[in-house]
Amino acid sequence: MKLPRLILLIPLFWWPFAEPLAAGLELQPVTGKVYAIVGDLGNRSPQNLGNNATFGLVVTSAGVVLIDPGGSYRGAQRIHQVIKQVTQQPVVAVINTGGQDHRWLGNGYFKQQGARIIASAKAVADQKARSQDQLIGLTSLVGTAGVEGTDPVYADETFDQVFELTLGDTRFEIHHSGQAHTPGDSYVWLPQQEVMFSGDIVYVERMLGVGSQSSSKRWIDVFEAMAAYQPRHLVPGHGKATTLDHARKDTLGYLRFLRAAVAEFMDGGGDMSDIGGVDQSDYHYLLNHETLAGRNAQQVFTELEWE
Ligand SMILES: [Zn+2]
């Protein structure tokens, strides 16, 4: 009598350890068949394979839709392992919400699985312009083995402002409202579930990055356009699924603060070489502030010189 029970227990006990490929990614249920796949808040590494971002998963009655495919071929494989914990349905569509590496460099893997790939035309142009730089940067951070199989693969279907998609029982609206963290950033709205996938328009828990591909000014407008949908659930580009209020605090609040603080610094005759003097301590609760705060201030300084 005891032997069969023991045999049953072994697979149950071992099951959580049978998915080593999914290491470093947390599956977070959002509502119904909508999930966030939450990756590292830090930089790209050999351990996370470039998946240092949050991705979205929607299981429809006509297959799986993935919002952002991960930052490398192997990173995409790892995301697929997480998806298989939820459903055996195929990934039929992948949406790239922007031009940063973790929004698109996993495309090649999912294209091989038969998925169609959708992105804004501006995002594809940005990906093409920066693909070589991104691959060089990625290789230096995740290593040659980590980037194995990663080739630039671009969207099959592009749009300028709005793309509507209905798959089985689920409706998706993809909106590009302008440049934010990158020139082609989009947000994905599920009107039935009132879920918003914001891509890099929203960072929570960690400090956002303003780069030379960003516009801190238009980012604020794009955030407001996204927020006007009043999402019940918000899946950010970085951090766990959360509320609009939390996104306002960590992203919109920081952007407004930073632009005002740098403008004040410039009005006081401050020079770029002293930009470290801009006090950002109110936002030191955000991870990565040590490496990003000074760079963000420099970038906003450059932007404001041209406004
Ligand atoms: Zn990002």
Short mmCIF file of C-alpha atoms and ligand atoms in Angstrom, two decimals:
data_model
loop_
_atom_site.label_atom_id
_atom_site.label_comp_id
_atom_site.label_asym_id
_atom_site.label_seq_id
_atom_site.Cartn_x
_atom_site.Cartn_y
_atom_site.Cartn_z
CA MET A 1 0.00 0.00 0.00
CA LYS A 2 2.81 2.46 0.80
CA LEU A 3 4.83 2.08 -2.38
CA PRO A 4 2.35 3.65 -4.86
CA ARG A 5 1.91 6.65 -2.58
CA LEU A 6 5.66 7.19 -2.49
CA ILE A 7 5.87 7.01 -6.29
CA LEU A 8 3.14 9.65 -6.56
CA LEU A 9 4.95 11.98 -4.20
CA ILE A 10 8.27 11.95 -6.03
CA PRO A 11 7.13 13.78 -9.16
CA LEU A 12 5.16 16.26 -7.07
CA PHE A 13 8.21 16.98 -4.99
CA TRP A 14 10.51 17.34 -7.95
CA TRP A 15 8.19 19.32 -10.20
CA PRO A 16 9.26 22.83 -9.09
CA PHE A 17 12.86 21.97 -9.89
CA ALA A 18 12.10 20.54 -13.31
CA GLU A 19 12.00 23.98 -14.99
CA PRO A 20 15.58 25.24 -14.69
CA LEU A 21 15.16 27.22 -17.91
CA ALA A 22 12.61 29.44 -16.22
CA ALA A 23 15.07 30.62 -13.57
CA GLY A 24 14.98 34.35 -12.88
CA LEU A 25 11.49 34.94 -14.28
CA GLU A 26 8.46 35.21 -12.02
CA LEU A 27 5.01 34.36 -13.32
CA GLN A 28 2.53 36.83 -11.81
CA PRO A 29 -1.20 36.25 -12.38
CA VAL A 30 -2.94 39.55 -13.21
CA THR A 31 -6.58 38.73 -13.97
CA GLY A 32 -8.28 35.83 -15.75
CA LYS A 33 -5.92 34.49 -18.37
CA VAL A 34 -3.62 37.49 -18.24
CA TYR A 35 -0.18 37.26 -16.62
CA ALA A 36 2.97 39.28 -16.14
CA ILE A 37 6.32 37.54 -16.57
CA VAL A 38 8.59 39.57 -14.33
CA GLY A 39 12.33 39.58 -14.95
CA ASP A 40 15.31 41.11 -13.17
CA LEU A 41 15.25 44.76 -12.14
CA GLY A 42 19.02 45.04 -12.63
CA ASN A 43 21.16 44.95 -15.73
CA ARG A 44 21.53 42.23 -18.38
CA SER A 45 23.64 39.30 -17.14
CA PRO A 46 24.72 35.79 -18.14
CA GLN A 47 22.12 34.55 -15.61
CA ASN A 48 19.12 36.49 -16.98
CA LEU A 49 20.10 36.23 -20.67
CA GLY A 50 19.01 39.82 -21.31
CA ASN A 51 15.52 39.33 -19.80
CA ASN A 52 15.90 42.28 -17.42
CA ALA A 53 12.35 43.52 -18.00
CA THR A 54 8.69 42.59 -17.56
CA PHE A 55 6.79 40.76 -20.30
CA GLY A 56 3.06 40.10 -20.80
CA LEU A 57 1.17 36.88 -21.45
CA VAL A 58 -2.44 36.60 -22.63
CA VAL A 59 -4.03 33.21 -23.26
CA THR A 60 -6.86 33.61 -25.77
CA SER A 61 -9.17 30.93 -27.20
CA ALA A 62 -7.10 31.15 -30.40
CA GLY A 63 -3.60 30.87 -28.95
CA VAL A 64 -1.15 32.80 -26.84
CA VAL A 65 -0.20 36.45 -27.31
CA LEU A 66 3.15 37.48 -25.86
CA ILE A 67 3.91 41.12 -25.18
CA ASP A 68 7.67 41.39 -25.79
CA PRO A 69 9.78 38.31 -26.55
CA GLY A 70 12.81 38.80 -24.27
CA GLY A 71 16.30 40.08 -24.88
CA SER A 72 17.93 37.14 -26.69
CA TYR A 73 17.17 33.85 -28.43
CA ARG A 74 17.89 31.84 -25.29
CA GLY A 75 16.04 34.41 -23.19
CA ALA A 76 13.00 33.87 -25.44
CA GLN A 77 13.29 30.10 -24.95
CA ARG A 78 13.25 30.70 -21.21
CA ILE A 79 10.09 32.82 -21.50
CA HIS A 80 8.51 30.00 -23.50
CA GLN A 81 9.26 27.60 -20.64
CA VAL A 82 7.27 29.89 -18.33
CA ILE A 83 4.38 30.06 -20.83
CA LYS A 84 4.29 26.24 -20.94
CA GLN A 85 3.65 26.23 -17.19
CA VAL A 86 0.35 27.99 -17.99
CA THR A 87 -0.78 26.53 -21.30
CA GLN A 88 0.24 24.15 -24.06
CA GLN A 89 -1.34 26.42 -26.71
CA PRO A 90 1.09 27.85 -29.29
CA VAL A 91 2.33 31.44 -29.20
CA VAL A 92 0.51 32.87 -32.22
CA ALA A 93 1.45 36.54 -31.92
CA VAL A 94 4.28 38.56 -30.40
CA ILE A 95 3.98 42.31 -29.92
CA ASN A 96 7.16 44.42 -29.64
CA THR A 97 6.32 47.46 -27.50
CA GLY A 98 9.50 49.33 -28.37
CA GLY A 99 13.02 49.43 -29.70
CA GLN A 100 15.04 48.43 -26.63
CA ASP A 101 16.75 45.03 -26.89
CA HIS A 102 14.48 43.16 -24.45
CA ARG A 103 11.44 44.27 -26.47
CA TRP A 104 12.51 42.49 -29.65
CA LEU A 105 15.77 40.49 -29.75
CA GLY A 106 13.86 37.32 -28.81
CA ASN A 107 11.74 37.64 -31.99
CA GLY A 108 13.77 35.04 -33.91
CA TYR A 109 12.90 32.24 -31.50
CA PHE A 110 9.15 32.91 -31.59
CA LYS A 111 9.15 33.40 -35.36
CA GLN A 112 10.58 29.84 -35.58
CA GLN A 113 7.62 28.71 -33.44
CA GLY A 114 5.27 30.20 -36.05
CA ALA A 115 4.27 33.44 -34.33
CA ARG A 116 3.42 36.61 -36.24
CA ILE A 117 5.26 39.67 -34.98
CA ILE A 118 3.69 43.11 -34.64
CA ALA A 119 5.36 46.45 -33.86
CA SER A 120 5.00 50.14 -34.63
CA ALA A 121 6.86 51.27 -37.76
CA LYS A 122 8.84 53.69 -35.58
CA ALA A 123 9.93 50.84 -33.30
CA VAL A 124 11.16 48.80 -36.27
CA ALA A 125 13.10 51.78 -37.64
CA ASP A 126 14.69 52.25 -34.20
CA GLN A 127 15.52 48.53 -33.93
CA LYS A 128 17.18 48.60 -37.35
CA ALA A 129 19.19 51.71 -36.49
CA ARG A 130 20.46 50.28 -33.20
CA SER A 131 20.61 46.51 -33.77
CA GLN A 132 24.38 46.26 -34.14
CA ASP A 133 25.05 48.46 -31.10
CA GLN A 134 22.51 46.49 -29.08
CA LEU A 135 24.05 43.14 -30.04
CA ILE A 136 27.54 44.36 -29.12
CA GLY A 137 26.30 45.68 -25.78
CA LEU A 138 24.32 42.50 -25.10
CA THR A 139 27.30 40.26 -25.89
CA SER A 140 29.51 42.17 -23.47
CA LEU A 141 26.93 41.76 -20.68
CA VAL A 142 25.49 38.25 -21.18
CA GLY A 143 28.51 36.65 -22.88
CA THR A 144 28.96 34.84 -26.19
CA ALA A 145 27.14 31.72 -24.97
CA GLY A 146 24.22 33.84 -23.74
CA VAL A 147 23.64 35.51 -27.11
CA GLU A 148 23.97 32.29 -29.12
CA GLY A 149 21.27 32.13 -31.80
CA THR A 150 20.28 35.79 -31.40
CA ASP A 151 19.78 37.41 -34.81
CA PRO A 152 17.86 40.60 -35.59
CA VAL A 153 14.36 39.60 -36.75
CA TYR A 154 11.86 42.40 -37.36
CA ALA A 155 8.07 42.59 -37.21
CA ASP A 156 5.99 41.16 -40.08
CA GLU A 157 3.19 43.64 -39.44
CA THR A 158 3.69 47.31 -38.63
CA PHE A 159 1.41 50.27 -37.93
CA ASP A 160 1.71 54.02 -37.48
CA GLN A 161 -0.67 54.84 -34.61
CA VAL A 162 -3.19 52.09 -33.83
CA PHE A 163 -3.34 48.36 -34.51
CA GLU A 164 -6.44 46.38 -33.56
CA LEU A 165 -6.25 42.65 -33.14
CA THR A 166 -8.95 40.17 -32.18
CA LEU A 167 -7.87 36.62 -31.44
CA GLY A 168 -10.67 34.24 -30.53
CA ASP A 169 -12.42 35.79 -27.54
CA THR A 170 -9.89 38.54 -26.82
CA ARG A 171 -9.48 42.06 -28.21
CA PHE A 172 -6.20 43.94 -28.27
CA GLU A 173 -5.51 47.57 -29.16
CA ILE A 174 -1.91 48.60 -29.69
CA HIS A 175 -1.26 52.34 -29.59
CA HIS A 176 1.81 54.34 -30.53
CA SER A 177 1.32 57.86 -29.14
CA GLY A 178 4.82 59.21 -29.66
CA GLN A 179 8.39 58.90 -28.42
CA ALA A 180 8.91 58.03 -24.76
CA HIS A 181 11.77 55.81 -23.55
CA THR A 182 12.38 54.95 -27.22
CA PRO A 183 11.04 56.50 -30.47
CA GLY A 184 8.56 53.68 -31.22
CA ASP A 185 7.15 52.84 -27.77
CA SER A 186 3.63 51.42 -27.76
CA TYR A 187 1.14 50.39 -25.10
CA VAL A 188 -1.23 47.46 -25.40
CA TRP A 189 -4.80 47.82 -24.11
CA LEU A 190 -7.19 44.96 -23.41
CA PRO A 191 -10.59 46.72 -23.26
CA GLN A 192 -12.48 43.66 -21.97
CA GLN A 193 -10.12 42.99 -19.05
CA GLU A 194 -9.14 46.67 -18.55
CA VAL A 195 -5.48 45.62 -18.54
CA MET A 196 -2.72 47.87 -19.85
CA PHE A 197 0.71 46.61 -20.90
CA SER A 198 2.82 49.74 -20.95
CA GLY A 199 6.22 48.49 -22.14
CA ASP A 200 9.01 50.94 -21.30
CA ILE A 201 6.55 53.82 -20.85
CA VAL A 202 6.27 52.68 -17.21
CA TYR A 203 9.00 51.63 -14.79
CA VAL A 204 8.15 50.85 -11.16
CA GLU A 205 10.42 49.81 -8.28
CA ARG A 206 13.55 50.73 -10.26
CA MET A 207 14.73 54.04 -11.72
CA LEU A 208 13.87 54.59 -15.37
CA GLY A 209 16.58 55.45 -17.87
CA VAL A 210 16.52 58.58 -20.03
CA GLY A 211 18.84 57.89 -22.96
CA SER A 212 19.79 59.57 -26.21
CA GLN A 213 16.92 57.59 -27.83
CA SER A 214 14.41 59.03 -25.31
CA SER A 215 12.40 62.23 -25.06
CA SER A 216 11.68 63.05 -21.42
CA LYS A 217 9.25 65.76 -22.55
CA ARG A 218 7.14 63.62 -24.86
CA TRP A 219 7.40 60.66 -22.46
CA ILE A 220 5.19 62.66 -20.06
CA ASP A 221 2.57 63.20 -22.78
CA VAL A 222 2.67 59.52 -23.80
CA PHE A 223 2.28 58.48 -20.18
CA GLU A 224 -0.84 60.68 -19.89
CA ALA A 225 -2.29 59.25 -23.12
CA MET A 226 -1.80 55.73 -21.70
CA ALA A 227 -3.16 56.68 -18.28
CA ALA A 228 -6.34 58.16 -19.84
CA TYR A 229 -7.58 54.57 -20.28
CA GLN A 230 -7.73 54.28 -16.47
CA PRO A 231 -6.48 50.69 -16.48
CA ARG A 232 -7.68 48.44 -13.68
CA HIS A 233 -4.44 46.47 -13.98
CA LEU A 234 -1.13 47.83 -15.23
CA VAL A 235 1.71 45.59 -16.39
CA PRO A 236 4.76 47.86 -16.56
CA GLY A 237 7.87 47.44 -18.68
CA HIS A 238 9.95 47.01 -15.53
CA GLY A 239 8.68 45.79 -12.16
CA LYS A 240 5.65 43.80 -11.05
CA ALA A 241 2.10 44.35 -12.29
CA THR A 242 0.69 47.20 -10.28
CA THR A 243 -1.67 50.19 -10.12
CA LEU A 244 -1.77 53.39 -12.15
CA ASP A 245 -1.07 55.35 -8.95
CA HIS A 246 2.16 53.45 -8.40
CA ALA A 247 3.18 54.11 -12.01
CA ARG A 248 2.40 57.81 -11.58
CA LYS A 249 4.66 57.95 -8.54
CA ASP A 250 7.68 56.03 -9.89
CA THR A 251 7.60 57.09 -13.55
CA LEU A 252 5.55 60.26 -14.13
CA GLY A 253 6.53 61.76 -10.77
CA TYR A 254 10.21 61.13 -11.39
CA LEU A 255 10.14 62.49 -14.96
CA ARG A 256 8.40 65.71 -13.85
CA PHE A 257 10.71 66.10 -10.87
CA LEU A 258 13.85 65.52 -12.95
CA ARG A 259 12.90 67.99 -15.68
CA ALA A 260 12.01 70.66 -13.09
CA ALA A 261 15.17 70.05 -11.03
CA VAL A 262 17.48 70.19 -14.06
CA ALA A 263 15.71 73.32 -15.39
CA GLU A 264 16.19 75.01 -12.03
CA PHE A 265 19.85 73.99 -12.00
CA MET A 266 20.31 75.51 -15.48
CA ASP A 267 18.44 78.68 -14.52
CA GLY A 268 20.89 79.06 -11.65
CA GLY A 269 23.77 79.02 -14.13
CA GLY A 270 24.70 75.40 -13.43
CA ASP A 271 27.15 73.81 -15.84
CA MET A 272 26.96 70.26 -17.21
CA SER A 273 30.17 69.35 -15.35
CA ASP A 274 28.39 69.99 -12.03
CA ILE A 275 25.20 68.12 -12.92
CA GLY A 276 25.89 65.64 -10.09
CA GLY A 277 24.85 68.48 -7.77
CA VAL A 278 21.18 68.03 -8.74
CA ASP A 279 19.66 66.46 -5.63
CA GLN A 280 17.66 63.33 -6.56
CA SER A 281 17.55 61.86 -3.05
CA ASP A 282 13.72 61.82 -3.03
CA TYR A 283 14.01 59.05 -5.64
CA HIS A 284 16.80 57.04 -4.04
CA TYR A 285 14.19 54.46 -3.05
CA LEU A 286 14.23 53.36 -6.71
CA LEU A 287 16.71 50.58 -7.54
CA ASN A 288 19.66 51.39 -9.83
CA HIS A 289 19.59 55.09 -8.89
CA GLU A 290 23.36 54.99 -8.21
CA THR A 291 24.13 54.21 -11.85
CA LEU A 292 21.25 56.05 -13.57
CA ALA A 293 20.47 59.28 -11.69
CA GLY A 294 23.49 61.25 -12.94
CA ARG A 295 23.15 60.01 -16.51
CA ASN A 296 19.44 60.87 -16.53
CA ALA A 297 20.19 64.42 -15.37
CA GLN A 298 22.87 64.81 -18.07
CA GLN A 299 20.48 63.63 -20.76
CA VAL A 300 17.70 65.96 -19.62
CA PHE A 301 20.21 68.82 -19.51
CA THR A 302 21.06 68.16 -23.17
CA GLU A 303 17.37 67.94 -24.08
CA LEU A 304 16.50 71.18 -22.28
CA GLU A 305 19.29 73.03 -24.10
CA TRP A 306 17.40 72.33 -27.32
CA GLU A 307 13.85 73.03 -26.11
ZN ZN B 1 13.29 48.48 -20.87
#
